[in-house]
Coordinates of C-alpha atoms and ligand atoms in Angstrom, one line a residue:
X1 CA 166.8 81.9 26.3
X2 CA 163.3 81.9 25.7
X3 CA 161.7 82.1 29.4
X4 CA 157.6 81.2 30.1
X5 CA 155.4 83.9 30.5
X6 CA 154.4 84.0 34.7
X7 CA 150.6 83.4 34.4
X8 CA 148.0 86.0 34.9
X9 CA 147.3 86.2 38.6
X10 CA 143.9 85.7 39.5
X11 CA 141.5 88.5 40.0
X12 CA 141.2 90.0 43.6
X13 CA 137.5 88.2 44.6
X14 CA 136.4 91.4 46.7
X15 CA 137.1 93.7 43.1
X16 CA 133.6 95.1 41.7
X17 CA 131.3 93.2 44.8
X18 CA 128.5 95.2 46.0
X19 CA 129.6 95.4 50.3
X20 CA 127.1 96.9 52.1
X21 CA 129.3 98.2 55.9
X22 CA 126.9 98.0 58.7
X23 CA 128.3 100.1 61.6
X24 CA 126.3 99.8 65.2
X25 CA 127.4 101.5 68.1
X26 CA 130.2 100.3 69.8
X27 CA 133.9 102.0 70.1
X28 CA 135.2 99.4 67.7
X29 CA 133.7 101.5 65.2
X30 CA 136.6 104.2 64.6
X31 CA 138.7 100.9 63.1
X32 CA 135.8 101.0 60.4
X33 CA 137.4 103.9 58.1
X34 CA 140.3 101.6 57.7
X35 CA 138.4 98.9 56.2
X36 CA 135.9 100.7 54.8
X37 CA 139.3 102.2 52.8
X38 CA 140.7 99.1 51.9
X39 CA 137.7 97.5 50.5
X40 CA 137.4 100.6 48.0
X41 CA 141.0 100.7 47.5
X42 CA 140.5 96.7 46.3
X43 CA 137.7 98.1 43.7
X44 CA 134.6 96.9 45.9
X45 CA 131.6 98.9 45.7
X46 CA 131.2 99.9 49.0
X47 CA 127.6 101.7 51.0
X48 CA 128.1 102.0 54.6
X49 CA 124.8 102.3 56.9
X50 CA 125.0 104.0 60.7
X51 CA 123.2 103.1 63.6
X52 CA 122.6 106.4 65.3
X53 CA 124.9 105.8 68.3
X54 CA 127.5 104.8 65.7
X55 CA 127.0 108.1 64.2
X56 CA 128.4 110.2 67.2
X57 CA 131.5 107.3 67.3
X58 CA 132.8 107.3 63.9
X59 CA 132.2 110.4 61.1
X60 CA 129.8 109.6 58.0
X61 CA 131.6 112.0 56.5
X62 CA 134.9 110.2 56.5
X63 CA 133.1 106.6 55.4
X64 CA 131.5 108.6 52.4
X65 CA 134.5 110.0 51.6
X66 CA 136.6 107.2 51.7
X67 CA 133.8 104.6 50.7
X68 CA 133.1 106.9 47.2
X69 CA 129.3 106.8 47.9
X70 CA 127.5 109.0 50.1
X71 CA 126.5 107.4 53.8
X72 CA 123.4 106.5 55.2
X73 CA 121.6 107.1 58.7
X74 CA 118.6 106.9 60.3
X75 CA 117.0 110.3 58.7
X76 CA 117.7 108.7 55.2
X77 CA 114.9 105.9 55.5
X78 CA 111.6 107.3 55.2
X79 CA 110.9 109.5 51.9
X80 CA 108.2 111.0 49.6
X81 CA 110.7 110.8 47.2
X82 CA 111.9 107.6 46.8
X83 CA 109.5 105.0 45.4
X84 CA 110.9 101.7 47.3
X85 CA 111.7 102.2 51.3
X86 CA 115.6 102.5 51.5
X87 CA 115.9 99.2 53.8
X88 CA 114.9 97.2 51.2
X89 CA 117.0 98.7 48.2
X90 CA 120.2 98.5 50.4
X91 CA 119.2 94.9 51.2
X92 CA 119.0 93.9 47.8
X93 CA 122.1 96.1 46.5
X94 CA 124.0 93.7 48.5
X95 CA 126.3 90.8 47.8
X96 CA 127.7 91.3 50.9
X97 CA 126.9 92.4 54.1
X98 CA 129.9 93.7 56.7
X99 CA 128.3 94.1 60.5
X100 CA 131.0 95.2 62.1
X101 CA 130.9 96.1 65.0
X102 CA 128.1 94.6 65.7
X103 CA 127.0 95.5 69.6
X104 CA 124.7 94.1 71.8
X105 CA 121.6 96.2 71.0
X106 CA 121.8 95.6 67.6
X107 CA 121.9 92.1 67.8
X108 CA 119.4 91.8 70.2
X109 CA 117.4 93.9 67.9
X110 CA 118.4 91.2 65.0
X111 CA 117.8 87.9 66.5
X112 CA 114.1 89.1 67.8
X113 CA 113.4 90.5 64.1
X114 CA 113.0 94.2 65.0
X115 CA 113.5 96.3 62.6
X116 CA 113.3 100.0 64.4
X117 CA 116.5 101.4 62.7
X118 CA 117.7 101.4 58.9
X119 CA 120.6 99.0 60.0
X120 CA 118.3 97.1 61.7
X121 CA 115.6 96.7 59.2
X122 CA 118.0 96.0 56.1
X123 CA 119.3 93.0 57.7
X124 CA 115.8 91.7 58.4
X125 CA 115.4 92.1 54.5
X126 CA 118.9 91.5 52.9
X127 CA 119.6 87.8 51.4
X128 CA 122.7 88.5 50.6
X129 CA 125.5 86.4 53.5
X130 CA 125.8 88.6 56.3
X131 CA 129.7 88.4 58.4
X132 CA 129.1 89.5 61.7
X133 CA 131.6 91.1 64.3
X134 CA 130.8 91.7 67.8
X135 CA 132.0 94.0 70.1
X136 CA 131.6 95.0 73.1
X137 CA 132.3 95.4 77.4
X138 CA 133.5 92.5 78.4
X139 CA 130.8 92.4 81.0
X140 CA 128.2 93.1 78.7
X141 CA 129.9 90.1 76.5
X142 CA 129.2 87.4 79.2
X143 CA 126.1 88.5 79.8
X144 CA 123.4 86.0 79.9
X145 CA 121.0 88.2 77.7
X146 CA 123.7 88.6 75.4
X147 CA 125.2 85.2 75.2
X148 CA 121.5 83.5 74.8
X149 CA 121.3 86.3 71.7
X150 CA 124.8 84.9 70.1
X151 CA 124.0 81.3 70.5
X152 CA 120.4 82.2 68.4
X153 CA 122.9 83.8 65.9
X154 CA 124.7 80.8 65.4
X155 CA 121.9 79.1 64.0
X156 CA 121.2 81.7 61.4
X157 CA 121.7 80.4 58.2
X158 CA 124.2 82.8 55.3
X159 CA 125.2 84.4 58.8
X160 CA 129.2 84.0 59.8
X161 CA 129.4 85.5 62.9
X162 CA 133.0 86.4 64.2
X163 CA 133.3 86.3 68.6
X164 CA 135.6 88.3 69.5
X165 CA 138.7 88.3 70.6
X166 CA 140.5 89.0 74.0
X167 CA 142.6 92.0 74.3
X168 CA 142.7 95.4 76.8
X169 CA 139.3 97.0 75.4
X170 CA 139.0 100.8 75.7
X171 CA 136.3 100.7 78.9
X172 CA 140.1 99.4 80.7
X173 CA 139.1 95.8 81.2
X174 CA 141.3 93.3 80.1
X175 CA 139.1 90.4 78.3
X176 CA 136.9 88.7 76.2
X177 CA 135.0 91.8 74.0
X178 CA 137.4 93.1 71.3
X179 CA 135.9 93.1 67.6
X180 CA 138.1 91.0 65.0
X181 CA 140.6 92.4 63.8
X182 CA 140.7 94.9 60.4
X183 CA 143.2 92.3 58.5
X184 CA 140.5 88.9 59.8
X185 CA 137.4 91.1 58.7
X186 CA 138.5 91.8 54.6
X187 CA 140.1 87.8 54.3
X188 CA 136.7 86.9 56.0
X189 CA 135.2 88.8 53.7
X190 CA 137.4 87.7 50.6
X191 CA 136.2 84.1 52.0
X192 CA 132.5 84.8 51.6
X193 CA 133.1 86.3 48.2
X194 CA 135.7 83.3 47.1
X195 CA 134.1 80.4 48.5
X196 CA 130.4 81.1 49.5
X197 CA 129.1 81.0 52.9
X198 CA 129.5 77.3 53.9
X199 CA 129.2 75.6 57.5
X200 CA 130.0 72.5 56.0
X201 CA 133.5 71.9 58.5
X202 CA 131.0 72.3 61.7
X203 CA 131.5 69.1 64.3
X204 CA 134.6 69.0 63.2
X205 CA 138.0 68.7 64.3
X206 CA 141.1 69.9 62.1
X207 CA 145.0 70.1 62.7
X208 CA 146.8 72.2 60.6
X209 CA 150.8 72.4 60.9
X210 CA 152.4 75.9 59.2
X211 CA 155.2 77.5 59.0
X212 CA 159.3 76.2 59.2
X213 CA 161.1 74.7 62.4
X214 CA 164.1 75.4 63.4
X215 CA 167.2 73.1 64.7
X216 CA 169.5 75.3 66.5
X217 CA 173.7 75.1 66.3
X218 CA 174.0 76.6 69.2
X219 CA 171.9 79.8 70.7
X220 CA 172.7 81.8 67.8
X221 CA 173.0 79.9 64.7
X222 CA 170.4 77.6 63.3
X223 CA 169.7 75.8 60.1
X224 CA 165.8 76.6 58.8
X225 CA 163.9 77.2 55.5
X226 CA 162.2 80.7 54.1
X227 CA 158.8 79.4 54.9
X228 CA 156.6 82.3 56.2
X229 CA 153.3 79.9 57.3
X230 CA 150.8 81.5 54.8
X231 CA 149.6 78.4 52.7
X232 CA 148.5 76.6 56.7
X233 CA 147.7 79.7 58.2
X234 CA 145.0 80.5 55.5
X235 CA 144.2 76.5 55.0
X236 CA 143.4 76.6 59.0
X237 CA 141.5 80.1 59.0
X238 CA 139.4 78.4 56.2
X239 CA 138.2 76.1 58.3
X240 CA 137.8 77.9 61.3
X241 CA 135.3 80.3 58.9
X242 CA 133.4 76.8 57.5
X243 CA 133.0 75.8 61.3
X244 CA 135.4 73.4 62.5
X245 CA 137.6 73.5 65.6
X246 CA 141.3 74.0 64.8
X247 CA 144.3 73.6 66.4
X248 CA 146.9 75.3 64.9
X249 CA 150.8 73.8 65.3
X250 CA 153.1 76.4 63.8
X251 CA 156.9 77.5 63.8
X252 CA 157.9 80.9 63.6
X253 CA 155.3 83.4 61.1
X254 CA 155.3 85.6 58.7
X255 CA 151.8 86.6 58.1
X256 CA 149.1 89.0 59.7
X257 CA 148.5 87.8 63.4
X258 CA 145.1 88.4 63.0
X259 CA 144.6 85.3 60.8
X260 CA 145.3 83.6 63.9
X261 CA 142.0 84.6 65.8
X262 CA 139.9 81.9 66.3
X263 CA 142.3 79.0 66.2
X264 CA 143.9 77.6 69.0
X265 CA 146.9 78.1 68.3
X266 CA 150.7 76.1 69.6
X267 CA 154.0 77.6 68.5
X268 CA 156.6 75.3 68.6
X269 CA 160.4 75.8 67.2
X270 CA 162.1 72.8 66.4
X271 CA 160.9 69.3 64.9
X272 CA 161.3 67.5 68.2
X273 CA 158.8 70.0 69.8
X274 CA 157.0 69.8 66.9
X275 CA 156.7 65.8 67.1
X276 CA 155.8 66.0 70.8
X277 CA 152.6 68.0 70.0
X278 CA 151.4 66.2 67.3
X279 CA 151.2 62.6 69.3
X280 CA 149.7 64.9 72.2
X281 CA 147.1 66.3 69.8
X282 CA 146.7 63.5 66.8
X283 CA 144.3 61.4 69.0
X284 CA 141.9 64.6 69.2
X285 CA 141.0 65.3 65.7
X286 CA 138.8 63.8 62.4
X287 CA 141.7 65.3 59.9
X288 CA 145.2 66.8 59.7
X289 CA 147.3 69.1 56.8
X290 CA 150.7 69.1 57.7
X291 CA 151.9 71.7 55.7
X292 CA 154.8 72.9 58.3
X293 CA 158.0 73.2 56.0
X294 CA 159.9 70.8 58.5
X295 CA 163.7 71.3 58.8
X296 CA 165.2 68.1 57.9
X297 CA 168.8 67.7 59.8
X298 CA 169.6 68.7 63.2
X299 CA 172.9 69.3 64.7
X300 CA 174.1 65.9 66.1
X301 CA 175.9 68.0 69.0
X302 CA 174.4 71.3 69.3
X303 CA 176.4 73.7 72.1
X304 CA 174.4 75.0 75.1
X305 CA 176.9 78.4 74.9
X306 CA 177.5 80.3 71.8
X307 CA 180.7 79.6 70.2
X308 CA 183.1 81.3 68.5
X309 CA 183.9 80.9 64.9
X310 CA 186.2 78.4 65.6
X311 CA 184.0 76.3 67.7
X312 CA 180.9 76.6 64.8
X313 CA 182.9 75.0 62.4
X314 CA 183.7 72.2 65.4
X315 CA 180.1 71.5 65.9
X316 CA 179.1 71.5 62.0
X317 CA 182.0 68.9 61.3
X318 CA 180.5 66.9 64.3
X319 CA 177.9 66.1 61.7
X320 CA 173.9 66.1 61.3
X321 CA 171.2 63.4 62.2
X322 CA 168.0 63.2 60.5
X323 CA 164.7 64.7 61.8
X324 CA 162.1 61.8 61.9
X325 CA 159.6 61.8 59.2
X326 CA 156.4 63.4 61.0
X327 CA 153.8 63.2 58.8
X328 CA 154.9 59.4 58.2
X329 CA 154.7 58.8 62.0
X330 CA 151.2 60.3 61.7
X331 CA 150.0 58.1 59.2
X332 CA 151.6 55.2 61.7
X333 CA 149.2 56.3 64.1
X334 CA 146.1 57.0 61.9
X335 CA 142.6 56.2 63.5
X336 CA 140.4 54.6 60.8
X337 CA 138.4 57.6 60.3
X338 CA 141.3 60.4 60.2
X339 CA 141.9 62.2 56.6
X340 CA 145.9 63.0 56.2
X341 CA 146.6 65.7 54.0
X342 CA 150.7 66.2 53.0
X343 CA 152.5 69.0 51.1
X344 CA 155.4 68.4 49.1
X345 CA 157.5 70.7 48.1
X346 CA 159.5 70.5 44.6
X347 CA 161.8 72.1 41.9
X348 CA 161.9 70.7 38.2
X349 CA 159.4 67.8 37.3
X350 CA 156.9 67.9 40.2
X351 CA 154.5 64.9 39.3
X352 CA 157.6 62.0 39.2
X353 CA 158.7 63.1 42.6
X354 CA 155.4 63.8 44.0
X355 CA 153.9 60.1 42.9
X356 CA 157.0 58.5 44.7
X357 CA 156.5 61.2 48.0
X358 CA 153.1 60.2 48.1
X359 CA 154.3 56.2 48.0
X360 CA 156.9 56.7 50.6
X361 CA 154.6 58.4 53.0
X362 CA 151.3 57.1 52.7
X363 CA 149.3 60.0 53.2
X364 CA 145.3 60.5 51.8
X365 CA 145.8 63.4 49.8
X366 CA 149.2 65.0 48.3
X367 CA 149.6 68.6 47.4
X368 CA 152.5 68.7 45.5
X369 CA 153.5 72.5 44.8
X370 CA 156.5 73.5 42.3
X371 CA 159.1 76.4 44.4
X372 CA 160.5 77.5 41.1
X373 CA 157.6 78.7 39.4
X374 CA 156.0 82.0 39.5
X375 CA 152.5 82.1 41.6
X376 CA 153.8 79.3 43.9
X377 CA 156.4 78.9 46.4
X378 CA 157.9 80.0 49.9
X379 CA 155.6 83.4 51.1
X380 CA 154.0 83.7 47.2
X381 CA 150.1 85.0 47.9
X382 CA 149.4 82.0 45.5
X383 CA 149.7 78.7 44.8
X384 CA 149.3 76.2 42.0
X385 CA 150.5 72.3 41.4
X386 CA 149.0 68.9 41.8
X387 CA 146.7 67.5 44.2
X388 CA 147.2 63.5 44.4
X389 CA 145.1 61.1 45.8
X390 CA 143.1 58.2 46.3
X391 CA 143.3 55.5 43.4
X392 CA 146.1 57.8 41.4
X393 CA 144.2 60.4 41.0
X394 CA 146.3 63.4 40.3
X395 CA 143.9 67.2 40.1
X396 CA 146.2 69.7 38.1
X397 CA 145.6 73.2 40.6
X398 CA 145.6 76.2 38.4
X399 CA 148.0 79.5 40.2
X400 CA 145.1 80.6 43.0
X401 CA 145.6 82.5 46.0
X402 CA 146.8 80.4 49.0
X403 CA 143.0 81.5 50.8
X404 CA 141.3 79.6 47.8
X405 CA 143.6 76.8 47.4
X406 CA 142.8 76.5 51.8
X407 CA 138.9 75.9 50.5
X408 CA 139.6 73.5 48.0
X409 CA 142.1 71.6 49.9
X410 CA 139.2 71.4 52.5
X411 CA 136.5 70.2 50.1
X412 CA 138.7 67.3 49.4
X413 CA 139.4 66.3 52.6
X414 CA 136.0 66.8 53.8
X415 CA 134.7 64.5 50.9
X416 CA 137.2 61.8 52.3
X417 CA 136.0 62.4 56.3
X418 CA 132.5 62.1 54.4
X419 CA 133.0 58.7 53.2
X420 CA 134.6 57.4 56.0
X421 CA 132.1 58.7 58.6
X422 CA 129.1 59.5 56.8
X423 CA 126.5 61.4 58.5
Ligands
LIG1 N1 157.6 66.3 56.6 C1 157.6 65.7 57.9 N2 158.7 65.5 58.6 C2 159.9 65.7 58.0 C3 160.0 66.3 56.7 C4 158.8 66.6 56.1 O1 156.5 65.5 58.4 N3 161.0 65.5 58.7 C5 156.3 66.5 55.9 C6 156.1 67.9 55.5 O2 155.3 68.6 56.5 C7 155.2 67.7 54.2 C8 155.8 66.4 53.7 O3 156.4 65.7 54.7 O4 153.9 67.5 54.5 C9 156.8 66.6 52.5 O5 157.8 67.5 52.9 P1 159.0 67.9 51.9 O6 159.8 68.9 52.5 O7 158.4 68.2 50.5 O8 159.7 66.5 51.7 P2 160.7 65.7 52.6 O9 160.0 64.7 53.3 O10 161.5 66.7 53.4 O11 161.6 65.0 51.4 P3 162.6 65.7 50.4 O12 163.1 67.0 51.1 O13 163.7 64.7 50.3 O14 161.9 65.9 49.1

């Protein structure tokens, strides 16, 4: 039998970009390396500058080695032998700008326009969109010197600046100071390169459901579906990196925990948890993707006790009730300005099924993605298939990976939250 040909997957977006790796001086910097490795391992062209405390933290010789391009500090910037001053060749070398970890001298330094160190100076004279992670003493973090200087940041424009995250920091406090995690910095990164640098989500309020639920037999058995989260995960990240405020409702996940950060996120396990935090948080948002892989039938008489074989096959033959349709409950409830996004999943002929899905539950916008397929499907990096909405309108999606397919999902629905509410 003559089988299609699984399409071409898409080209890594970070592969041949010119990353400059701006390293101040904060302990955070010894996770640098790592990144610094996995950028050139992805076929970035990577420079790395050093602040010169960041040079006694972390070794410019392991960043050139690793990085395939020789390092720069301080003693690099002023020469009789170069004809344009270093800042400003490094500046405009750059697509992309990594400041990571950025600490509280040099952002002070940035936000007041000095320019006293290379580090500093190139970002006074790049272009190029800057991602920015601090990190720091938690003390230090809160600050009022400091946390003036971040506010300033916020309004910078091509600047994405990254808060960080809460965590045991290596001064021994337990708090608010750790820099983003290694895994958040490259799809932050892959964002930028992907998507552009866009704000266009800030004001406003997104809930995201990802990942399976689970009805449970009794406390050892349960029926459930290979979800693994990725497609909402990424879809709610996105928008957490284009500025909006995101609650996250998820079952159990498969995917980096650092693509959490910055979400606030619920974990629920079964649909009637899952139900109960939706009408809590449905009121407080503009839009919603429920994109959870929702288990369908519950147990009519699930046992408190595990059972023996015997007693499994009991319950089972006791039969199953239906889990209520969420998303159609959500639609129930809509406010007039809310944007409802819906997956649907399918094998075979996608578009018959997903025009009658989209009928039955009377969502905005319909992503209709085909499991069978190649670059699609449960835990796939990508995803492809049909987008319906308004007025019939049905968008064929190419196979992209599941961070792009996040952006355009949210340029759709922020088009809709646009015409409903315009500015
Ligand atoms: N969904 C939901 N509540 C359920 C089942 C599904 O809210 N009890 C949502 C999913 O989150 C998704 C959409 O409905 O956004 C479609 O899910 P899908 O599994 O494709 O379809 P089902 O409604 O389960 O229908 P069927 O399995 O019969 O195709």
């Amino acid at each position: 039998m003559k089988t299609d040909p699984a399409p071409a997957a898409p080209a890594d977006p970070l592969r041949g970009r010119r990353i400059l790796v701006g390293i101040s001086g904060s302990i955070a910097a010894v996770k640098l390396p790592l990144v610094v490795s996995a950028l050139a391992k992805r076929g970035a062209q990577v420079r790395c500058v050093l602040t010169p405390s960041a040079a006694q933290l972390v070794s410019p010789v392991a960043l050139a080695s690793l990085s395939r391009e020789r390092c720069y500090l301080d003693a690099d910037q002023w020469s009789h032998t170069a004809a344009r001053p270093l800042h400003v060749e490094l500046a405009e070398w750059a697509e992309l700008v990594l400041l990571a970890p950025l600490s509280a001298t040099s952002l002070g330094r940035w936000v007041y326009g000095l320019g006293d160190t290379l580090l500093a100076a190139t970002l006074l004279a790049t272009e190029a969109p800057v991602l920015a992670a601090a990190a720091m003493n938690t003390a230090m973090w809160s600050s009022p010197g400091v946390h003036g200087n971040w506010e300033r940041l916020q309004g910078f424009a091509g600047v994405l600046p990254l808060g960080p995250a809460e965590g045991l920091l290596a001064c021994d406090r337990q708090g608010s100071g750790r820099m983003a995690e290694p895994a958040l910095l490259l799809l932050a990164l892959e964002s930028l390169a992907c998507w552009g640098w866009q704000r266009d989500w800030h004001g406003r309020r997104l809930l995201v459901t990802a990942g399976p639920t689970r009805e449970w037999l009794d406390p050892a058995r349960c029926i459930s579906n290979p979800s693994t989260g990725r497609m909402g995960v990424l879809l709610a990240q996105a928008a957490r990196l284009r500025g909006a405020a995101v609650q996250l409702v998820h079952g159990p996940l498969q995917v980096e925990p650092a693509w959490l950060e910055g979400v606030e996120s619920h974990p629920i396990e079964t649909g009637a948890e899952l139900q109960q935090t939706l009408q809590r948080l449905q009121p407080q948002v503009d839009a919603i993707a429920m994109a959870a892989a929702v288990a369908d039938h519950r147990p009519a008489r699930p046992l408190a006790h595990k059972s023996d074989k015997a007693g499994c096959a009991e319950a089972m033959a006791a039969g199953w009730e239906a889990v209520p349709d969420l998303l159609i409950e959500l639609v129930q409830h809509r406010l007039p300005h809310q944007a409802i996004l819906g997956f649907a999943a399918h094998s075979g002929e996608v578009l018959p099924q997903a025009r009658a899905k989209l009928a039955r539950k009377g969502c905005d916008l319909l992503l209709a993605n085909p499991i069978d397929q190649p670059g699609a499907g449960f835990g796939s990096a990508l995803n492809q298939g049909w987008l319906l909405g308004p007025g019939c309108a049905e968008e064929r999606l190419e196979p992209m990976a599941k961070l792009a397919m996040g952006h355009l999902l949210l340029d759709r629905l922020g088009g809709l939250l646009a015409t409903r509410c315009p500015a």
